[in-house]
C-alpha cells in the first residue's frame, strides 16, 4: 500500500475511533432514558455480536472451539458486561463527562496489569498515558461534572475490568480477528440480558 494511502487510512481510522468511541457515553445517556441500563447494553451487544458472528461465519471463519468460546466468554464478561454494563448503570446518576473522565483511567490500569504479566512500562509510555489523561481532563473542563463518590468508584471499577480483560485476552485461547470480537460481544450481551432479567 502506498504511504499516502496508508496515511489516509490511519486518519480515517483515528477519526472513526474519536467520533464513535467519543460519542459512546452520550449515546448511553440517551439510551438509558428509554431502556433499563443492563437491558439496553444487553440488547446492543447481543445483536452486534450475533450479526458479527454470522457475517464472519458466512465469510468462512471457522466456528470457535470450546476453549476459544471459554476465552471469549471470560473477556465478554469483563469487557462488555462488567466494563460497559457498569458504565450504563452508573450513567443514570452521573454526567457523561464524569463517565469519560473515570474511564480515561483505563490506560493506567492497563499499564499496571501489563506489568503483572511481565511487560515493563517505559517512560515514554507513561508520558503518553499522562498526556492522554490530561487531554481528557482539558476536554471536560467546564462540562457538567456531577456525581458521587460511589458512582465514580464504580466507573473506575469498570475501567479496571475493561483493562484487565484486554490484557488477559492476550493470554487466553481466543477466536481470531473479528470473530473474537463478535463472540465477546455476544457472550457479554447475554450476560447483561441475564442480569437485567
mmCIF file of C-alpha atoms in Angstrom:
data_model
loop_
_atom_site.group_PDB
_atom_site.id
_atom_site.type_symbol
_atom_site.label_atom_id
_atom_site.label_comp_id
_atom_site.label_asym_id
_atom_site.label_seq_id
_atom_site.Cartn_x
_atom_site.Cartn_y
_atom_site.Cartn_z
ATOM 1 C CA UNK A 1 0.000 0.000 0.000
ATOM 2 C CA UNK A 2 1.452 3.412 -0.942
ATOM 3 C CA UNK A 3 2.499 5.610 2.011
ATOM 4 C CA UNK A 4 -0.039 8.329 1.113
ATOM 5 C CA UNK A 5 -2.916 5.841 1.063
ATOM 6 C CA UNK A 6 -1.661 4.237 4.290
ATOM 7 C CA UNK A 7 -1.638 7.663 5.999
ATOM 8 C CA UNK A 8 -5.177 8.347 4.770
ATOM 9 C CA UNK A 9 -6.420 5.079 6.285
ATOM 10 C CA UNK A 10 -4.752 5.951 9.597
ATOM 11 C CA UNK A 11 -6.504 9.349 9.620
ATOM 12 C CA UNK A 12 -9.866 7.732 8.759
ATOM 13 C CA UNK A 13 -9.389 5.088 11.476
ATOM 14 C CA UNK A 14 -8.493 7.717 14.081
ATOM 15 C CA UNK A 15 -11.482 9.872 13.093
ATOM 16 C CA UNK A 16 -13.822 6.879 13.423
ATOM 17 C CA UNK A 17 -12.296 5.990 16.787
ATOM 18 C CA UNK A 18 -12.627 9.540 18.128
ATOM 19 C CA UNK A 19 -16.130 10.074 16.750
ATOM 20 C CA UNK A 20 -17.656 6.668 17.517
ATOM 21 C CA UNK A 21 -15.870 5.939 20.784
ATOM 22 C CA UNK A 22 -16.075 9.565 21.884
ATOM 23 C CA UNK A 23 -19.843 9.616 21.481
ATOM 24 C CA UNK A 24 -20.373 6.348 23.405
ATOM 25 C CA UNK A 25 -21.122 7.995 26.749
ATOM 26 C CA UNK A 26 -23.564 10.463 25.220
ATOM 27 C CA UNK A 27 -25.294 7.625 23.336
ATOM 28 C CA UNK A 28 -25.564 5.646 26.583
ATOM 29 C CA UNK A 29 -27.078 8.702 28.275
ATOM 30 C CA UNK A 30 -29.845 8.827 25.634
ATOM 31 C CA UNK A 31 -30.283 5.038 25.577
ATOM 32 C CA UNK A 32 -30.926 4.682 29.308
ATOM 33 C CA UNK A 33 -33.711 7.247 29.087
ATOM 34 C CA UNK A 34 -35.753 4.633 27.187
ATOM 35 C CA UNK A 35 -34.420 1.288 28.477
ATOM 36 C CA UNK A 36 -33.141 -0.100 31.784
ATOM 37 C CA UNK A 37 -29.321 0.127 31.617
ATOM 38 C CA UNK A 38 -28.448 -3.581 31.637
ATOM 39 C CA UNK A 39 -31.201 -4.401 29.148
ATOM 40 C CA UNK A 40 -30.033 -1.603 26.830
ATOM 41 C CA UNK A 41 -26.434 -2.852 26.974
ATOM 42 C CA UNK A 42 -27.546 -6.462 26.632
ATOM 43 C CA UNK A 43 -29.598 -5.796 23.508
ATOM 44 C CA UNK A 44 -26.831 -3.684 21.993
ATOM 45 C CA UNK A 45 -24.075 -6.248 22.476
ATOM 46 C CA UNK A 46 -26.156 -9.354 21.786
ATOM 47 C CA UNK A 47 -27.418 -8.009 18.455
ATOM 48 C CA UNK A 48 -23.997 -6.645 17.423
ATOM 49 C CA UNK A 49 -22.253 -9.861 18.471
ATOM 50 C CA UNK A 50 -24.743 -12.113 16.682
ATOM 51 C CA UNK A 51 -24.519 -10.051 13.478
ATOM 52 C CA UNK A 52 -20.710 -10.099 13.562
ATOM 53 C CA UNK A 53 -20.629 -13.834 14.341
ATOM 54 C CA UNK A 54 -22.996 -14.661 11.446
ATOM 55 C CA UNK A 55 -21.147 -12.395 8.993
ATOM 56 C CA UNK A 56 -17.797 -13.951 9.908
ATOM 57 C CA UNK A 57 -19.209 -17.477 9.572
ATOM 58 C CA UNK A 58 -20.634 -16.504 6.170
ATOM 59 C CA UNK A 59 -17.196 -15.186 5.147
ATOM 60 C CA UNK A 60 -15.619 -18.516 6.057
ATOM 61 C CA UNK A 61 -14.307 -18.046 9.600
ATOM 62 C CA UNK A 62 -14.302 -21.359 11.476
ATOM 63 C CA UNK A 63 -16.642 -21.864 14.396
ATOM 64 C CA UNK A 64 -14.679 -21.210 17.605
ATOM 65 C CA UNK A 65 -13.511 -24.213 19.612
ATOM 66 C CA UNK A 66 -14.756 -24.845 23.146
ATOM 67 C CA UNK A 67 -11.544 -23.271 24.544
ATOM 68 C CA UNK A 68 -11.980 -20.217 22.312
ATOM 69 C CA UNK A 69 -15.620 -19.846 23.415
ATOM 70 C CA UNK A 70 -14.430 -20.018 27.035
ATOM 71 C CA UNK A 71 -11.822 -17.306 26.403
ATOM 72 C CA UNK A 72 -14.362 -15.136 24.574
ATOM 73 C CA UNK A 73 -16.855 -15.608 27.419
ATOM 74 C CA UNK A 74 -14.308 -14.539 30.047
ATOM 75 C CA UNK A 75 -13.406 -11.451 28.037
ATOM 76 C CA UNK A 76 -17.075 -10.808 27.200
ATOM 77 C CA UNK A 77 -17.947 -10.768 30.894
ATOM 78 C CA UNK A 78 -15.018 -8.476 31.750
ATOM 79 C CA UNK A 79 -15.370 -6.002 28.857
ATOM 80 C CA UNK A 80 -18.959 -5.583 27.609
ATOM 81 C CA UNK A 81 -20.736 -6.900 30.734
ATOM 82 C CA UNK A 82 -18.710 -5.584 33.698
ATOM 83 C CA UNK A 83 -16.925 -2.768 31.851
ATOM 84 C CA UNK A 84 -19.625 -1.269 29.667
ATOM 85 C CA UNK A 85 -22.577 -2.578 31.702
ATOM 86 C CA UNK A 86 -21.316 -0.791 34.817
ATOM 87 C CA UNK A 87 -20.936 2.429 32.815
ATOM 88 C CA UNK A 88 -24.536 2.107 31.571
ATOM 89 C CA UNK A 89 -25.777 1.558 35.129
ATOM 90 C CA UNK A 90 -23.804 4.428 36.677
ATOM 91 C CA UNK A 91 -24.701 6.926 33.962
ATOM 92 C CA UNK A 92 -28.162 7.058 35.499
ATOM 93 C CA UNK A 93 -26.655 9.250 38.226
ATOM 94 C CA UNK A 94 -23.553 10.887 36.715
ATOM 95 C CA UNK A 95 -22.904 13.064 33.690
ATOM 96 C CA UNK A 96 -21.281 11.673 30.551
ATOM 97 C CA UNK A 97 -18.301 13.972 31.305
ATOM 98 C CA UNK A 98 -17.696 12.214 34.634
ATOM 99 C CA UNK A 99 -18.003 8.838 32.891
ATOM 100 C CA UNK A 100 -15.455 9.852 30.246
ATOM 101 C CA UNK A 101 -13.021 11.112 32.893
ATOM 102 C CA UNK A 102 -13.268 7.969 35.021
ATOM 103 C CA UNK A 103 -12.922 5.638 32.033
ATOM 104 C CA UNK A 104 -9.866 7.648 30.952
ATOM 105 C CA UNK A 105 -8.033 5.886 33.803
ATOM 106 C CA UNK A 106 -8.088 2.691 31.687
ATOM 107 C CA UNK A 107 -4.552 3.186 30.278
ATOM 108 C CA UNK A 108 -3.201 3.434 33.835
ATOM 109 C CA UNK A 109 -4.926 0.160 34.731
ATOM 110 C CA UNK A 110 -3.626 -1.442 31.526
ATOM 111 C CA UNK A 111 -0.086 -0.428 32.428
ATOM 112 C CA UNK A 112 -0.493 -1.932 35.903
ATOM 113 C CA UNK A 113 -1.999 -5.204 34.639
ATOM 114 C CA UNK A 114 0.559 -5.459 31.819
ATOM 115 C CA UNK A 115 3.286 -5.200 34.450
ATOM 116 C CA UNK A 116 1.761 -8.207 36.242
ATOM 117 C CA UNK A 117 2.328 -10.209 33.043
ATOM 118 C CA UNK A 118 5.926 -9.009 32.843
ATOM 119 C CA UNK A 119 5.669 -6.049 30.430
ATOM 120 C CA UNK A 120 7.888 -3.212 31.629
ATOM 121 C CA UNK A 121 6.214 0.143 31.013
ATOM 122 C CA UNK A 122 8.693 2.615 29.510
ATOM 123 C CA UNK A 123 8.979 6.285 30.458
ATOM 124 C CA UNK A 124 7.623 7.187 27.007
ATOM 125 C CA UNK A 125 4.550 5.018 27.594
ATOM 126 C CA UNK A 126 3.935 6.640 30.995
ATOM 127 C CA UNK A 127 4.337 10.063 29.380
ATOM 128 C CA UNK A 128 1.776 9.119 26.726
ATOM 129 C CA UNK A 129 -0.653 7.917 29.408
ATOM 130 C CA UNK A 130 -0.291 11.162 31.379
ATOM 131 C CA UNK A 131 -0.695 13.344 28.269
ATOM 132 C CA UNK A 132 -3.794 11.390 27.220
ATOM 133 C CA UNK A 133 -5.338 11.698 30.685
ATOM 134 C CA UNK A 134 -4.596 15.434 30.789
ATOM 135 C CA UNK A 135 -6.185 15.799 27.340
ATOM 136 C CA UNK A 136 -9.406 14.142 28.536
ATOM 137 C CA UNK A 137 -9.437 16.406 31.605
ATOM 138 C CA UNK A 138 -8.949 19.521 29.448
ATOM 139 C CA UNK A 139 -11.740 18.475 27.081
ATOM 140 C CA UNK A 140 -14.138 18.136 30.013
ATOM 141 C CA UNK A 141 -13.225 21.311 31.909
ATOM 142 C CA UNK A 142 -16.366 23.393 32.160
ATOM 143 C CA UNK A 143 -18.560 20.397 31.365
ATOM 144 C CA UNK A 144 -21.328 19.141 33.595
ATOM 145 C CA UNK A 145 -19.352 17.234 36.227
ATOM 146 C CA UNK A 146 -21.823 15.852 38.742
ATOM 147 C CA UNK A 147 -21.925 12.582 40.610
ATOM 148 C CA UNK A 148 -20.999 10.975 43.911
ATOM 149 C CA UNK A 149 -18.018 9.034 45.218
ATOM 150 C CA UNK A 150 -19.700 5.611 44.918
ATOM 151 C CA UNK A 151 -20.572 6.250 41.274
ATOM 152 C CA UNK A 152 -17.038 7.423 40.496
ATOM 153 C CA UNK A 153 -15.641 4.314 42.221
ATOM 154 C CA UNK A 154 -17.920 2.069 40.129
ATOM 155 C CA UNK A 155 -16.738 3.804 36.951
ATOM 156 C CA UNK A 156 -13.105 3.266 37.907
ATOM 157 C CA UNK A 157 -14.006 -0.396 38.623
ATOM 158 C CA UNK A 158 -15.469 -0.557 35.088
ATOM 159 C CA UNK A 159 -12.238 0.850 33.629
ATOM 160 C CA UNK A 160 -10.204 -1.673 35.638
ATOM 161 C CA UNK A 161 -12.385 -4.589 34.437
ATOM 162 C CA UNK A 162 -12.071 -3.456 30.816
ATOM 163 C CA UNK A 163 -8.309 -3.088 31.152
ATOM 164 C CA UNK A 164 -7.805 -6.406 32.939
ATOM 165 C CA UNK A 165 -9.884 -8.206 30.307
ATOM 166 C CA UNK A 166 -7.975 -6.533 27.482
ATOM 167 C CA UNK A 167 -4.607 -7.555 28.900
ATOM 168 C CA UNK A 168 -5.734 -11.068 29.908
ATOM 169 C CA UNK A 169 -7.220 -11.693 26.452
ATOM 170 C CA UNK A 170 -3.688 -11.845 25.042
ATOM 171 C CA UNK A 171 -3.043 -14.898 27.213
ATOM 172 C CA UNK A 172 -6.300 -16.768 26.504
ATOM 173 C CA UNK A 173 -7.314 -19.006 23.621
ATOM 174 C CA UNK A 174 -9.468 -16.648 21.557
ATOM 175 C CA UNK A 175 -11.221 -16.787 18.181
ATOM 176 C CA UNK A 176 -9.176 -14.950 15.560
ATOM 177 C CA UNK A 177 -9.890 -11.412 14.359
ATOM 178 C CA UNK A 178 -13.421 -10.083 14.129
ATOM 179 C CA UNK A 179 -14.851 -13.475 15.094
ATOM 180 C CA UNK A 180 -13.281 -12.940 18.517
ATOM 181 C CA UNK A 181 -14.868 -9.503 18.863
ATOM 182 C CA UNK A 182 -18.240 -10.901 17.804
ATOM 183 C CA UNK A 183 -18.080 -13.760 20.320
ATOM 184 C CA UNK A 184 -17.034 -11.385 23.109
ATOM 185 C CA UNK A 185 -19.937 -9.038 22.377
ATOM 186 C CA UNK A 186 -22.380 -11.931 22.088
ATOM 187 C CA UNK A 187 -21.393 -13.555 25.394
ATOM 188 C CA UNK A 188 -21.128 -10.203 27.184
ATOM 189 C CA UNK A 189 -24.527 -9.184 25.822
ATOM 190 C CA UNK A 190 -26.121 -12.428 27.001
ATOM 191 C CA UNK A 191 -24.586 -11.884 30.469
ATOM 192 C CA UNK A 192 -26.103 -8.385 30.591
ATOM 193 C CA UNK A 193 -29.501 -9.727 29.490
ATOM 194 C CA UNK A 194 -29.365 -12.293 32.317
ATOM 195 C CA UNK A 195 -28.527 -9.554 34.836
ATOM 196 C CA UNK A 196 -31.401 -7.411 33.544
ATOM 197 C CA UNK A 197 -33.953 -10.257 33.810
#
